[in-house]
PDB file of C-alpha atoms in Angstrom:
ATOM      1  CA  UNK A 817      -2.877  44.033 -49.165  1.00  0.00           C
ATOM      2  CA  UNK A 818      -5.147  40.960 -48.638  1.00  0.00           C
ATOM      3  CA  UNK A 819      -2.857  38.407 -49.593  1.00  0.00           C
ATOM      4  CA  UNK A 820      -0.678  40.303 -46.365  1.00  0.00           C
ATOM      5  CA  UNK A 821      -3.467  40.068 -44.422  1.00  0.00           C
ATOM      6  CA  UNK A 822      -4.554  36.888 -44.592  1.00  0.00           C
ATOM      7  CA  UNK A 823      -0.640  35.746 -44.600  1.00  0.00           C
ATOM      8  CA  UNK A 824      -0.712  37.145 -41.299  1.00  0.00           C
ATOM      9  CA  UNK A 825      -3.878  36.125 -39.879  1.00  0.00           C
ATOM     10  CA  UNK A 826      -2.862  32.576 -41.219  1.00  0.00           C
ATOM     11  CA  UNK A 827       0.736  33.131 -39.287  1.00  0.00           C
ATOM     12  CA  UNK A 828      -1.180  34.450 -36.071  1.00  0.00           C
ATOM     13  CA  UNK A 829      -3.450  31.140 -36.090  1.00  0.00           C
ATOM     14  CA  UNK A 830      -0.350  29.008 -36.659  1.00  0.00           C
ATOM     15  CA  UNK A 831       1.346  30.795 -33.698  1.00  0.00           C
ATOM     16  CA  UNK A 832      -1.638  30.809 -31.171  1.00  0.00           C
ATOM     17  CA  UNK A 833      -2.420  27.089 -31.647  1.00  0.00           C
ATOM     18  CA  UNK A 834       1.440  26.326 -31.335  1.00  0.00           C
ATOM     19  CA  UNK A 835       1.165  27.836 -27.950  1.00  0.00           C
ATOM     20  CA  UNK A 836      -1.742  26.128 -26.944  1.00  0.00           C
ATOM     21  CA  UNK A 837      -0.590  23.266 -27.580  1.00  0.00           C
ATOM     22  CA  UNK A 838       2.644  23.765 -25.157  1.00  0.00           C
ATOM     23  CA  UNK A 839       0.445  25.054 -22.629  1.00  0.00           C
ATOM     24  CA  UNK A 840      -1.934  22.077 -22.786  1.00  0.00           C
ATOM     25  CA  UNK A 841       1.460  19.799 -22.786  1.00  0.00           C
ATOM     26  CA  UNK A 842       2.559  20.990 -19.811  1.00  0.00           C
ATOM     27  CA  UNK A 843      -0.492  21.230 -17.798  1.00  0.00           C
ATOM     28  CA  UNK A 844      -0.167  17.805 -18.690  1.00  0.00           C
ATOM     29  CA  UNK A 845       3.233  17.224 -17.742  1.00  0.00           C
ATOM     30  CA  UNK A 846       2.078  18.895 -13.971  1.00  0.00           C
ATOM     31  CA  UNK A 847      -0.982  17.328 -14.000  1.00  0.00           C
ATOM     32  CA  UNK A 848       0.763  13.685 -14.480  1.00  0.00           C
ATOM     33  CA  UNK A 849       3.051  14.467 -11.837  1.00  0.00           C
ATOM     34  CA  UNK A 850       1.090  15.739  -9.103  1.00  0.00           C
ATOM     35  CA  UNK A 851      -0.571  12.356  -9.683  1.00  0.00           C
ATOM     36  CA  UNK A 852       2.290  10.269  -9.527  1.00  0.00           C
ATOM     37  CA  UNK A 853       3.431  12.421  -6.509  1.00  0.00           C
ATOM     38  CA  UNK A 854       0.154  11.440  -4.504  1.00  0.00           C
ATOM     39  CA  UNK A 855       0.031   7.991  -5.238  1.00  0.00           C
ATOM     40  CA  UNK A 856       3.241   7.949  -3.924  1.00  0.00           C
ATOM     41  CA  UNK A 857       2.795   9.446  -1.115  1.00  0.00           C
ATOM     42  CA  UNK A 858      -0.603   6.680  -0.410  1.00  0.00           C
ATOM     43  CA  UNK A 859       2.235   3.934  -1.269  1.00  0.00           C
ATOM     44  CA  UNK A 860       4.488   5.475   1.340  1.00  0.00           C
ATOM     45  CA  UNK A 861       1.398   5.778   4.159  1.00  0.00           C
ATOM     46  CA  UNK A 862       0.577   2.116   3.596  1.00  0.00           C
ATOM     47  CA  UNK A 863       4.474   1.089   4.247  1.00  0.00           C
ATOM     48  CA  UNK A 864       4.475   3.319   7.459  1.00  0.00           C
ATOM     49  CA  UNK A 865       0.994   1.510   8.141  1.00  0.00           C
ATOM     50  CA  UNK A 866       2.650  -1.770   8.142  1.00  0.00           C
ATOM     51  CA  UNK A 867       5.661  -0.667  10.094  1.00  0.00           C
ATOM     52  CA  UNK A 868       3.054   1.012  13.015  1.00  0.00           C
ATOM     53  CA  UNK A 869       1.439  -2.648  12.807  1.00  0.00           C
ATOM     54  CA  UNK A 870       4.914  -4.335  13.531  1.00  0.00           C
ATOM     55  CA  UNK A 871       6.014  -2.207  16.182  1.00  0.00           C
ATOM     56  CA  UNK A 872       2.791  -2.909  17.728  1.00  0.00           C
ATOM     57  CA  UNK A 873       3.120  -6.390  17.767  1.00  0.00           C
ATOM     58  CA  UNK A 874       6.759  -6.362  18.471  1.00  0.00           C
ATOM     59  CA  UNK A 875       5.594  -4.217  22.001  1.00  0.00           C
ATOM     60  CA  UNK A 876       2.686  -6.716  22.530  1.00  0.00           C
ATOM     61  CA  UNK A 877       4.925  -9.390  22.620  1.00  0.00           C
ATOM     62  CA  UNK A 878       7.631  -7.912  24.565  1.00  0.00           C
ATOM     63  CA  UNK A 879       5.095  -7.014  27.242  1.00  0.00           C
ATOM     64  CA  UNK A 880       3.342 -10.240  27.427  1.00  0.00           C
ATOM     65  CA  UNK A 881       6.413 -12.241  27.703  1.00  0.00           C
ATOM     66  CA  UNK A 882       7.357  -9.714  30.362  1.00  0.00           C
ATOM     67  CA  UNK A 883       4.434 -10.555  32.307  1.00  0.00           C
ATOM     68  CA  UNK A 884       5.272 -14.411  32.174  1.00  0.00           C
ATOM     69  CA  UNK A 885       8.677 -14.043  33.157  1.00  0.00           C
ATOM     70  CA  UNK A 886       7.668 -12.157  36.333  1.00  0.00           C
ATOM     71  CA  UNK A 887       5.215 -14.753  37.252  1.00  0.00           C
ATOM     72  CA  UNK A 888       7.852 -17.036  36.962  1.00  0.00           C
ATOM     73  CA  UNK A 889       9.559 -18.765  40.473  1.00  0.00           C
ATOM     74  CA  UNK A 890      12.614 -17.520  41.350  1.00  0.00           C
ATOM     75  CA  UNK A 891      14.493 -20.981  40.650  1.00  0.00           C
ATOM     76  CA  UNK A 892      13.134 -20.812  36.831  1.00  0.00           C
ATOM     77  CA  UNK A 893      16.191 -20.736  34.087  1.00  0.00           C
ATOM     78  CA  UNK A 894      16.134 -18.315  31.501  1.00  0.00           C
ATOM     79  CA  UNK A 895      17.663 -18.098  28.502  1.00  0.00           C
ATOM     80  CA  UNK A 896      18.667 -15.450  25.805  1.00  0.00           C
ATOM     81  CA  UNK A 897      18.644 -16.412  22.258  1.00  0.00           C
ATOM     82  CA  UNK A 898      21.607 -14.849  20.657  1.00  0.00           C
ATOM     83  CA  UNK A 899      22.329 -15.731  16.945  1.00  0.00           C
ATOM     84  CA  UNK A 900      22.138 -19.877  17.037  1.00  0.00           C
ATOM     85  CA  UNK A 901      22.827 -20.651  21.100  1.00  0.00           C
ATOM     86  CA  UNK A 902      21.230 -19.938  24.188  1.00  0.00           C
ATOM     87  CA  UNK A 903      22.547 -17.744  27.105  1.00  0.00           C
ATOM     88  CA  UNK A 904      21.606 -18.545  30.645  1.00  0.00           C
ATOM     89  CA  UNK A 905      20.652 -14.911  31.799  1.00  0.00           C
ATOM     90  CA  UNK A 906      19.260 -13.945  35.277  1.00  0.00           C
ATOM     91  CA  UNK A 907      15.930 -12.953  35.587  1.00  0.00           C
ATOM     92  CA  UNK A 908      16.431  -9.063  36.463  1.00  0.00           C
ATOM     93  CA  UNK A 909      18.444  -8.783  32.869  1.00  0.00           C
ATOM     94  CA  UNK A 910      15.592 -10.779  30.802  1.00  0.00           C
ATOM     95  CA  UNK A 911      13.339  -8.268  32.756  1.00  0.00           C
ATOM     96  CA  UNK A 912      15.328  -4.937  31.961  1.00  0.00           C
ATOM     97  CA  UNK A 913      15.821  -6.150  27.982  1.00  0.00           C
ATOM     98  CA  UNK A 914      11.840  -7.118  28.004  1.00  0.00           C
ATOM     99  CA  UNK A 915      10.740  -3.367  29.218  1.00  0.00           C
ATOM    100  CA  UNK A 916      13.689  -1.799  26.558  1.00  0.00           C
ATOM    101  CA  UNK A 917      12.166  -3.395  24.143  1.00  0.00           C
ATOM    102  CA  UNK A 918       8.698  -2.566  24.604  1.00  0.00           C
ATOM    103  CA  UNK A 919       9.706   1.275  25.173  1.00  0.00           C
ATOM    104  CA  UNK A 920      11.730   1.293  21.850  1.00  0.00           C
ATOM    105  CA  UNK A 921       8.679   0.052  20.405  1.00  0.00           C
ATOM    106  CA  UNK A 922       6.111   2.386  21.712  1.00  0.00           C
ATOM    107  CA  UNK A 923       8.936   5.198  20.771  1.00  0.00           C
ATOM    108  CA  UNK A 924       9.055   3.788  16.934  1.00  0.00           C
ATOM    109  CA  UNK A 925       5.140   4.317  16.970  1.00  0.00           C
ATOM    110  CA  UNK A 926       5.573   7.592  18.189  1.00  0.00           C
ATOM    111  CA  UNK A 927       8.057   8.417  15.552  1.00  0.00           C
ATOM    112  CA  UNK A 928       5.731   6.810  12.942  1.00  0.00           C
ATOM    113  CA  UNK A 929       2.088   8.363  13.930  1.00  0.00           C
ATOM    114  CA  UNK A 930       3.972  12.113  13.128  1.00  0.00           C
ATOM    115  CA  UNK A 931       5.470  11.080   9.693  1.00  0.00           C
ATOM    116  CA  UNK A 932       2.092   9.321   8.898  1.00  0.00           C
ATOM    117  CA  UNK A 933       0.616  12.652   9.739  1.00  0.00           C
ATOM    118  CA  UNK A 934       3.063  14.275   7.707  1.00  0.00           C
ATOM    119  CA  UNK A 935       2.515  11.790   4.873  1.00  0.00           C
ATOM    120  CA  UNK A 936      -1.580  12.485   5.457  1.00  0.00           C
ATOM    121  CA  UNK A 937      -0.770  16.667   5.229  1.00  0.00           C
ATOM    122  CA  UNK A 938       1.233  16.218   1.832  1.00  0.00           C
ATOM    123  CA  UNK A 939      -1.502  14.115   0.096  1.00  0.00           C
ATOM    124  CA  UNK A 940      -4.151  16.183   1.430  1.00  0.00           C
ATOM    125  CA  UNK A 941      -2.546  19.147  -0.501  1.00  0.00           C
ATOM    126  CA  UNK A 942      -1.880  17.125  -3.378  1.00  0.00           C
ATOM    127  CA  UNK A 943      -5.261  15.756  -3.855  1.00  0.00           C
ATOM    128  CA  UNK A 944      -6.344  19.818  -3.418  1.00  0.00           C
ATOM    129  CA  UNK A 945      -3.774  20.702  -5.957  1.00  0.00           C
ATOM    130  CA  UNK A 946      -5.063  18.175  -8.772  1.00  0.00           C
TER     131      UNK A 946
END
């Protein structure tokens, strides 16, 4: 009776630690990718960080050389670039293509402040999750 006894008790030891051990594993397993999961999500902010910057500077540009081109005389040329050449365009279409283009870029901004915030919720509640 107390060779069965401590057979079991062995067996019971054997079984608990056996469990522990693929509990541990895969807290481990969540743990690791939680983690990789956030610092995925901070690689992903900085690349929408660097985009925002773009699109800012794109706008600033676009605006600024709008402002020269109105100040310019009526009798100024203007010219496109398009691939290698230059097009002779008339002031009202340089004009209209400068404001586009500054629009677009304050819309891209737009568009990538929300997924920023987006990005920003999801690694909040990662971070509260590890």
């Amino acid at each position: 009776l107390r060779l069965w006894s401590h057979y079991l008790k062995q067996w019971y030891q054997r079984r608990v630690r056996g469990f522990t051990t693929m509990a541990d594993a895969e807290l481990k397993k969540a743990f690791t990718e939680l983690k990789n999961k956030s610092v995925e999500t901070a690689t992903k902010i900085k690349a929408v960080d660097n985009q925002i910057e773009q699109s800012k500077n794109r706008g600033k540009h676009a605006e600024l050389t709008y402002m020269e081109v109105k100040q310019s005389g009526g009798d100024t040329k203007l010219y496109e670039s398009v691939g290698r050449m230059f097009v002779l365009e008339t002031k009202d279409t340089i004009l209209e293509q400068l404001k586009d283009r500054a629009a677009k870029s304050r819309e891209t901004i737009q568009k990538l402040e929300s997924q920023k915030g987006y990005l920003n919720k999801n690694l909040k509640e990662s971070e509260n999750a590890l």
